[in-house]
Amino acid sequence: MTLIGVLALQGDFIEHIHALQRIGADTREVRLPQQLQGLDGLILPGGESTTIGKLAVAYGLMEPIQEFGKHHAIWGTCAGAILLSKDAKRHQPLLELMDITVERNAFGRQVDSFEVDLDIPALGKVAPPGRPYHAVFIRAPLIDSVSAGVEVLGRLPNGKIVAAREGHFLATAFHPELTQDDRFHKLFVEMSKSD
Amino acid sequence: MEQQTATFAVKKGLAQMLKGGVIMDVVNADQAKIAEDAGACAVMALERVPADIRADGGVARMSDPDMILKIMDAVTIPVMAKCRIGHFVEAQILEAIGVDYIDESEVLTPADEAHHIYKHNFKIPFVCGCRNLGEALRRVGEGAAMIRTKGEAGTGDVVEAVRHARSVLGEIRKLQTMPEEELMALAKELGAPYELLLETKELGRLPVVNFAAGGIATPADAALMMQLGVDGVFVGSGIFKSGDPAKRATAIVKATTHYRDAAILAEVSRNLGEPMVGRQISSIPDQDLIATRGW
């Protein structure tokens, strides 16, 4: 059994837990550093990145998560992807684990939130290939730039990067946890096992 | 599939991102910054907090768009604003300036005593108040993408927030054990759309995010509402009518996250200074109650 933690400081952590339960993974809500013990992987959910960052600092989670990330898989969705990034172009607490730069609220305000089908070839590892991935973007960030070691997993039709992987780190600007399509969660459980 | 905006999934989705968080009433950009720095997941921009609306009397309307825009410029977190119940033109104005969520709120003076806004027509999502399951599902039927139990705004007395949360959540628990053939009669009794009642039974929760509001003034109040089973809390007058708003705001944010951890709740409740001066709901005449507005 694979045990996946979900950072439960604020945001849609229950949606992630439900998706993980659907695919048979064990789950744990993480609010304090000691709750990282024994996990195979950690998900940083959607939510408000400033809120989650401040609470992570207040409860001493930043360094333990960085330490955890040396040997374990971490996936950030939306706000979580911002936390994983090296640079969000403004002053706020970041884990700086992934060599990506993100732009917060890159599409504008809530009125500009959207749904779209994406082509994500990497999902062929966990499901029959070819089926598009229906992605939900909520006041979403964009991945502005990636370094050479980062693999781009998905782009919008206009070419902008919205999903990327670097070693055992995964970042998506959209919210697989808001859909019933569990392929990204399966991919992440596989990434957590292989470490 | 082409890119689609303003779907119910993205409207509801933003509320899902707010879960486990605290939405704070603010009356200017400085307060909005304090709220954001304290860890608020969103702010509600309004000219007067409910305690002042209650004290001032008169007609309470949508806030000046200029003041709302200044708050939108000051913070990166979502900004909500209130329109009067049934006042769809105030809602159109709030949509035009691009707020992230509209609260069709009983805290303002209702503009229509029979009808709420048809919210499906808007690109911006709505949050609405409720006191029971029937009221919650009527609002969802009209297009609300988020629900908050009403409590009694501007009092600092949590008793009505508890009553309304227990009512909604208790009715959902009863629904779980009810056989299907009894649902239509229940829909009639509650005044709730049948299909939404069925969906609520299947989900075991409201089909949209459900926060608590109205009278939450302390970290313990916030944690109480979370333990009762809501998804997050609105704090109105409770923060900026207290002695040390920044400290209290931070404490309420922490209490909402660690709502089951009594040791942390004890720690964050220490030395917060003066809470807002409360007003016992039992001392308020019936005609001055806000929660009874909404149909």
mmCIF file of N, CA and C in Angstrom, chain B residues 119-198:
data_model
loop_
_atom_site.group_PDB
_atom_site.id
_atom_site.type_symbol
_atom_site.label_atom_id
_atom_site.label_comp_id
_atom_site.label_asym_id
_atom_site.label_seq_id
_atom_site.Cartn_x
_atom_site.Cartn_y
_atom_site.Cartn_z
ATOM 1 N N LYS B 119 -29.312 33.520 -10.501
ATOM 2 C CA LYS B 119 -27.849 33.637 -10.488
ATOM 3 C C LYS B 119 -27.166 32.881 -11.634
ATOM 4 N N HIS B 120 -27.904 31.955 -12.273
ATOM 5 C CA HIS B 120 -27.315 31.242 -13.419
ATOM 6 C C HIS B 120 -26.968 32.197 -14.564
ATOM 7 N N ASN B 121 -27.641 33.353 -14.600
ATOM 8 C CA ASN B 121 -27.401 34.307 -15.686
ATOM 9 C C ASN B 121 -26.078 35.034 -15.598
ATOM 10 N N PHE B 122 -25.383 34.895 -14.494
ATOM 11 C CA PHE B 122 -24.159 35.684 -14.269
ATOM 12 C C PHE B 122 -22.903 34.848 -14.506
ATOM 13 N N LYS B 123 -21.837 35.552 -14.928
ATOM 14 C CA LYS B 123 -20.541 34.881 -15.097
ATOM 15 C C LYS B 123 -19.819 34.753 -13.756
ATOM 16 N N ILE B 124 -20.126 35.679 -12.853
ATOM 17 C CA ILE B 124 -19.494 35.676 -11.534
ATOM 18 C C ILE B 124 -20.296 34.741 -10.621
ATOM 19 N N PRO B 125 -19.600 33.923 -9.828
ATOM 20 C CA PRO B 125 -20.346 33.046 -8.905
ATOM 21 C C PRO B 125 -20.948 33.816 -7.723
ATOM 22 N N PHE B 126 -21.985 33.232 -7.143
ATOM 23 C CA PHE B 126 -22.675 33.826 -5.993
ATOM 24 C C PHE B 126 -22.561 32.925 -4.766
ATOM 25 N N VAL B 127 -22.500 33.578 -3.602
ATOM 26 C CA VAL B 127 -22.702 32.895 -2.321
ATOM 27 C C VAL B 127 -23.976 33.476 -1.709
ATOM 28 N N CYS B 128 -24.781 32.614 -1.072
ATOM 29 C CA CYS B 128 -26.023 33.071 -0.445
ATOM 30 C C CYS B 128 -26.151 32.488 0.959
ATOM 31 N N GLY B 129 -26.907 33.172 1.804
ATOM 32 C CA GLY B 129 -27.123 32.720 3.168
ATOM 33 C C GLY B 129 -28.279 31.737 3.256
ATOM 34 N N CYS B 130 -28.268 30.934 4.338
ATOM 35 C CA CYS B 130 -29.409 30.042 4.582
ATOM 36 C C CYS B 130 -29.511 29.759 6.072
ATOM 37 N N ARG B 131 -30.702 29.343 6.482
ATOM 38 C CA ARG B 131 -30.904 28.931 7.879
ATOM 39 C C ARG B 131 -31.231 27.457 7.995
ATOM 40 N N ASN B 132 -31.582 26.842 6.867
ATOM 41 C CA ASN B 132 -31.966 25.426 6.888
ATOM 42 C C ASN B 132 -31.732 24.835 5.509
ATOM 43 N N LEU B 133 -31.962 23.532 5.385
ATOM 44 C CA LEU B 133 -31.649 22.838 4.130
ATOM 45 C C LEU B 133 -32.522 23.317 2.972
ATOM 46 N N GLY B 134 -33.798 23.572 3.247
ATOM 47 C CA GLY B 134 -34.689 24.027 2.176
ATOM 48 C C GLY B 134 -34.206 25.339 1.580
ATOM 49 N N GLU B 135 -33.852 26.279 2.467
ATOM 50 C CA GLU B 135 -33.381 27.590 1.990
ATOM 51 C C GLU B 135 -32.069 27.435 1.212
ATOM 52 N N ALA B 136 -31.169 26.582 1.714
ATOM 53 C CA ALA B 136 -29.891 26.357 1.029
ATOM 54 C C ALA B 136 -30.129 25.831 -0.383
ATOM 55 N N LEU B 137 -31.030 24.844 -0.529
ATOM 56 C CA LEU B 137 -31.231 24.221 -1.840
ATOM 57 C C LEU B 137 -32.044 25.113 -2.781
ATOM 58 N N ARG B 138 -32.897 25.983 -2.227
ATOM 59 C CA ARG B 138 -33.562 26.964 -3.104
ATOM 60 C C ARG B 138 -32.516 27.891 -3.719
ATOM 61 N N ARG B 139 -31.566 28.328 -2.904
ATOM 62 C CA ARG B 139 -30.504 29.214 -3.419
ATOM 63 C C ARG B 139 -29.640 28.491 -4.451
ATOM 64 N N VAL B 140 -29.299 27.243 -4.201
ATOM 65 C CA VAL B 140 -28.506 26.487 -5.186
ATOM 66 C C VAL B 140 -29.320 26.333 -6.474
ATOM 67 N N GLY B 141 -30.629 26.105 -6.320
ATOM 68 C CA GLY B 141 -31.508 25.997 -7.480
ATOM 69 C C GLY B 141 -31.494 27.259 -8.330
ATOM 70 N N GLU B 142 -31.371 28.418 -7.675
ATOM 71 C CA GLU B 142 -31.302 29.698 -8.407
ATOM 72 C C GLU B 142 -29.918 29.955 -8.981
ATOM 73 N N GLY B 143 -28.937 29.096 -8.605
ATOM 74 C CA GLY B 143 -27.616 29.254 -9.196
ATOM 75 C C GLY B 143 -26.492 29.595 -8.216
ATOM 76 N N ALA B 144 -26.772 29.641 -6.910
ATOM 77 C CA ALA B 144 -25.687 29.913 -5.957
ATOM 78 C C ALA B 144 -24.643 28.795 -6.044
ATOM 79 N N ALA B 145 -23.356 29.174 -6.103
ATOM 80 C CA ALA B 145 -22.267 28.192 -6.225
ATOM 81 C C ALA B 145 -21.592 27.955 -4.885
ATOM 82 N N MET B 146 -22.091 28.635 -3.853
ATOM 83 C CA MET B 146 -21.542 28.499 -2.499
ATOM 84 C C MET B 146 -22.659 28.930 -1.545
ATOM 85 N N ILE B 147 -22.696 28.303 -0.378
ATOM 86 C CA ILE B 147 -23.710 28.602 0.630
ATOM 87 C C ILE B 147 -22.996 28.967 1.931
ATOM 88 N N ARG B 148 -23.599 29.874 2.680
ATOM 89 C CA ARG B 148 -23.120 30.096 4.049
ATOM 90 C C ARG B 148 -24.332 30.090 4.961
ATOM 91 N N THR B 149 -24.205 29.447 6.101
ATOM 92 C CA THR B 149 -25.276 29.558 7.076
ATOM 93 C C THR B 149 -25.249 31.001 7.587
ATOM 94 N N LYS B 150 -26.435 31.549 7.903
ATOM 95 C CA LYS B 150 -26.511 32.994 8.148
ATOM 96 C C LYS B 150 -25.996 33.423 9.513
ATOM 97 N N GLY B 151 -26.313 32.647 10.547
ATOM 98 C CA GLY B 151 -26.056 33.172 11.881
ATOM 99 C C GLY B 151 -26.800 34.487 12.046
ATOM 100 N N GLU B 152 -26.348 35.324 12.977
ATOM 101 C CA GLU B 152 -26.939 36.661 13.103
ATOM 102 C C GLU B 152 -25.788 37.657 13.054
ATOM 103 N N ALA B 153 -25.654 38.313 11.867
ATOM 104 C CA ALA B 153 -24.489 39.158 11.607
ATOM 105 C C ALA B 153 -24.420 40.353 12.549
ATOM 106 N N GLY B 154 -23.190 40.745 12.895
ATOM 107 C CA GLY B 154 -22.975 41.965 13.656
ATOM 108 C C GLY B 154 -23.285 41.857 15.134
ATOM 109 N N THR B 155 -23.373 40.642 15.646
ATOM 110 C CA THR B 155 -23.703 40.486 17.070
ATOM 111 C C THR B 155 -22.527 39.978 17.904
ATOM 112 N N GLY B 156 -21.620 39.227 17.290
ATOM 113 C CA GLY B 156 -20.580 38.576 18.087
ATOM 114 C C GLY B 156 -21.132 37.446 18.944
ATOM 115 N N ASP B 157 -22.372 37.077 18.687
ATOM 116 C CA ASP B 157 -23.015 35.977 19.428
ATOM 117 C C ASP B 157 -23.158 34.804 18.457
ATOM 118 N N VAL B 158 -22.495 33.692 18.779
ATOM 119 C CA VAL B 158 -22.384 32.584 17.820
ATOM 120 C C VAL B 158 -23.621 31.675 17.814
ATOM 121 N N VAL B 159 -24.573 31.952 18.710
ATOM 122 C CA VAL B 159 -25.671 31.002 18.919
ATOM 123 C C VAL B 159 -26.497 30.733 17.658
ATOM 124 N N GLU B 160 -26.752 31.757 16.853
ATOM 125 C CA GLU B 160 -27.552 31.538 15.643
ATOM 126 C C GLU B 160 -26.745 30.793 14.582
ATOM 127 N N ALA B 161 -25.437 31.068 14.505
ATOM 128 C CA ALA B 161 -24.577 30.335 13.562
ATOM 129 C C ALA B 161 -24.636 28.843 13.883
ATOM 130 N N VAL B 162 -24.607 28.533 15.174
ATOM 131 C CA VAL B 162 -24.696 27.130 15.607
ATOM 132 C C VAL B 162 -26.066 26.553 15.248
ATOM 133 N N ARG B 163 -27.104 27.319 15.532
ATOM 134 C CA ARG B 163 -28.464 26.837 15.244
ATOM 135 C C ARG B 163 -28.610 26.503 13.752
ATOM 136 N N HIS B 164 -28.128 27.420 12.890
ATOM 137 C CA HIS B 164 -28.318 27.224 11.451
ATOM 138 C C HIS B 164 -27.442 26.089 10.907
ATOM 139 N N ALA B 165 -26.220 25.989 11.421
ATOM 140 C CA ALA B 165 -25.348 24.884 10.973
ATOM 141 C C ALA B 165 -25.938 23.550 11.416
ATOM 142 N N ARG B 166 -26.406 23.488 12.660
ATOM 143 C CA ARG B 166 -27.017 22.232 13.150
ATOM 144 C C ARG B 166 -28.260 21.893 12.345
ATOM 145 N N SER B 167 -29.014 22.911 11.973
ATOM 146 C CA SER B 167 -30.224 22.675 11.207
ATOM 147 C C SER B 167 -29.877 22.074 9.837
ATOM 148 N N VAL B 168 -28.980 22.730 9.087
ATOM 149 C CA VAL B 168 -28.637 22.241 7.742
ATOM 150 C C VAL B 168 -27.985 20.858 7.827
ATOM 151 N N LEU B 169 -26.985 20.736 8.691
ATOM 152 C CA LEU B 169 -26.226 19.480 8.740
ATOM 153 C C LEU B 169 -27.070 18.356 9.332
ATOM 154 N N GLY B 170 -27.933 18.694 10.283
ATOM 155 C CA GLY B 170 -28.809 17.693 10.883
ATOM 156 C C GLY B 170 -29.833 17.178 9.871
ATOM 157 N N GLU B 171 -30.381 18.099 9.069
ATOM 158 C CA GLU B 171 -31.348 17.684 8.046
ATOM 159 C C GLU B 171 -30.677 16.779 7.006
ATOM 160 N N ILE B 172 -29.401 17.071 6.694
ATOM 161 C CA ILE B 172 -28.680 16.206 5.735
ATOM 162 C C ILE B 172 -28.458 14.815 6.344
ATOM 163 N N ARG B 173 -28.139 14.774 7.638
ATOM 164 C CA ARG B 173 -27.946 13.460 8.292
ATOM 165 C C ARG B 173 -29.241 12.654 8.266
ATOM 166 N N LYS B 174 -30.377 13.318 8.509
ATOM 167 C CA LYS B 174 -31.674 12.617 8.465
ATOM 168 C C LYS B 174 -31.967 12.104 7.063
ATOM 169 N N LEU B 175 -31.624 12.936 6.085
ATOM 170 C CA LEU B 175 -31.841 12.589 4.679
ATOM 171 C C LEU B 175 -31.130 11.282 4.312
ATOM 172 N N GLN B 176 -29.950 11.078 4.908
ATOM 173 C CA GLN B 176 -29.146 9.882 4.597
ATOM 174 C C GLN B 176 -29.906 8.577 4.850
ATOM 175 N N THR B 177 -30.712 8.586 5.903
ATOM 176 C CA THR B 177 -31.354 7.337 6.308
ATOM 177 C C THR B 177 -32.783 7.234 5.767
ATOM 178 N N MET B 178 -33.209 8.235 5.007
ATOM 179 C CA MET B 178 -34.597 8.289 4.562
ATOM 180 C C MET B 178 -34.767 7.480 3.262
ATOM 181 N N PRO B 179 -35.801 6.631 3.167
ATOM 182 C CA PRO B 179 -36.006 5.905 1.906
ATOM 183 C C PRO B 179 -36.455 6.862 0.791
ATOM 184 N N GLU B 180 -36.131 6.495 -0.467
ATOM 185 C CA GLU B 180 -36.380 7.371 -1.614
ATOM 186 C C GLU B 180 -37.849 7.814 -1.715
ATOM 187 N N GLU B 181 -38.765 6.901 -1.350
ATOM 188 C CA GLU B 181 -40.175 7.251 -1.555
ATOM 189 C C GLU B 181 -40.641 8.399 -0.644
ATOM 190 N N GLU B 182 -39.839 8.720 0.377
ATOM 191 C CA GLU B 182 -40.245 9.812 1.261
ATOM 192 C C GLU B 182 -39.673 11.164 0.837
ATOM 193 N N LEU B 183 -38.801 11.139 -0.191
ATOM 194 C CA LEU B 183 -38.095 12.372 -0.561
ATOM 195 C C LEU B 183 -39.009 13.440 -1.151
ATOM 196 N N MET B 184 -39.985 13.041 -1.955
ATOM 197 C CA MET B 184 -40.842 14.047 -2.591
ATOM 198 C C MET B 184 -41.646 14.806 -1.547
ATOM 199 N N ALA B 185 -42.153 14.063 -0.557
ATOM 200 C CA ALA B 185 -42.904 14.730 0.515
ATOM 201 C C ALA B 185 -41.983 15.664 1.304
ATOM 202 N N LEU B 186 -40.729 15.235 1.498
ATOM 203 C CA LEU B 186 -39.779 16.092 2.218
ATOM 204 C C LEU B 186 -39.461 17.346 1.396
ATOM 205 N N ALA B 187 -39.311 17.161 0.079
ATOM 206 C CA ALA B 187 -39.045 18.306 -0.796
ATOM 207 C C ALA B 187 -40.166 19.333 -0.677
ATOM 208 N N LYS B 188 -41.391 18.820 -0.615
ATOM 209 C CA LYS B 188 -42.558 19.704 -0.481
ATOM 210 C C LYS B 188 -42.515 20.428 0.865
ATOM 211 N N GLU B 189 -42.207 19.663 1.906
ATOM 212 C CA GLU B 189 -42.184 20.232 3.255
ATOM 213 C C GLU B 189 -41.089 21.297 3.402
ATOM 214 N N LEU B 190 -39.900 21.014 2.844
ATOM 215 C CA LEU B 190 -38.776 21.956 2.994
ATOM 216 C C LEU B 190 -38.836 23.095 1.984
ATOM 217 N N GLY B 191 -39.648 22.925 0.941
ATOM 218 C CA GLY B 191 -39.615 23.899 -0.148
ATOM 219 C C GLY B 191 -38.312 23.815 -0.907
ATOM 220 N N ALA B 192 -37.782 22.588 -1.048
ATOM 221 C CA ALA B 192 -36.487 22.386 -1.707
ATOM 222 C C ALA B 192 -36.694 21.722 -3.062
ATOM 223 N N PRO B 193 -35.907 22.095 -4.086
ATOM 224 C CA PRO B 193 -36.016 21.392 -5.378
ATOM 225 C C PRO B 193 -35.707 19.905 -5.189
ATOM 226 N N TYR B 194 -36.587 19.045 -5.746
ATOM 227 C CA TYR B 194 -36.468 17.601 -5.533
ATOM 228 C C TYR B 194 -35.118 17.058 -6.003
ATOM 229 N N GLU B 195 -34.687 17.452 -7.220
ATOM 230 C CA GLU B 195 -33.447 16.897 -7.782
ATOM 231 C C GLU B 195 -32.246 17.235 -6.898
ATOM 232 N N LEU B 196 -32.251 18.435 -6.340
ATOM 233 C CA LEU B 196 -31.125 18.841 -5.485
ATOM 234 C C LEU B 196 -31.157 18.106 -4.148
ATOM 235 N N LEU B 197 -32.368 17.809 -3.681
ATOM 236 C CA LEU B 197 -32.497 17.042 -2.440
ATOM 237 C C LEU B 197 -31.933 15.632 -2.646
ATOM 238 N N LEU B 198 -32.268 15.059 -3.809
ATOM 239 C CA LEU B 198 -31.768 13.732 -4.161
ATOM 240 C C LEU B 198 -30.233 13.745 -4.251
#
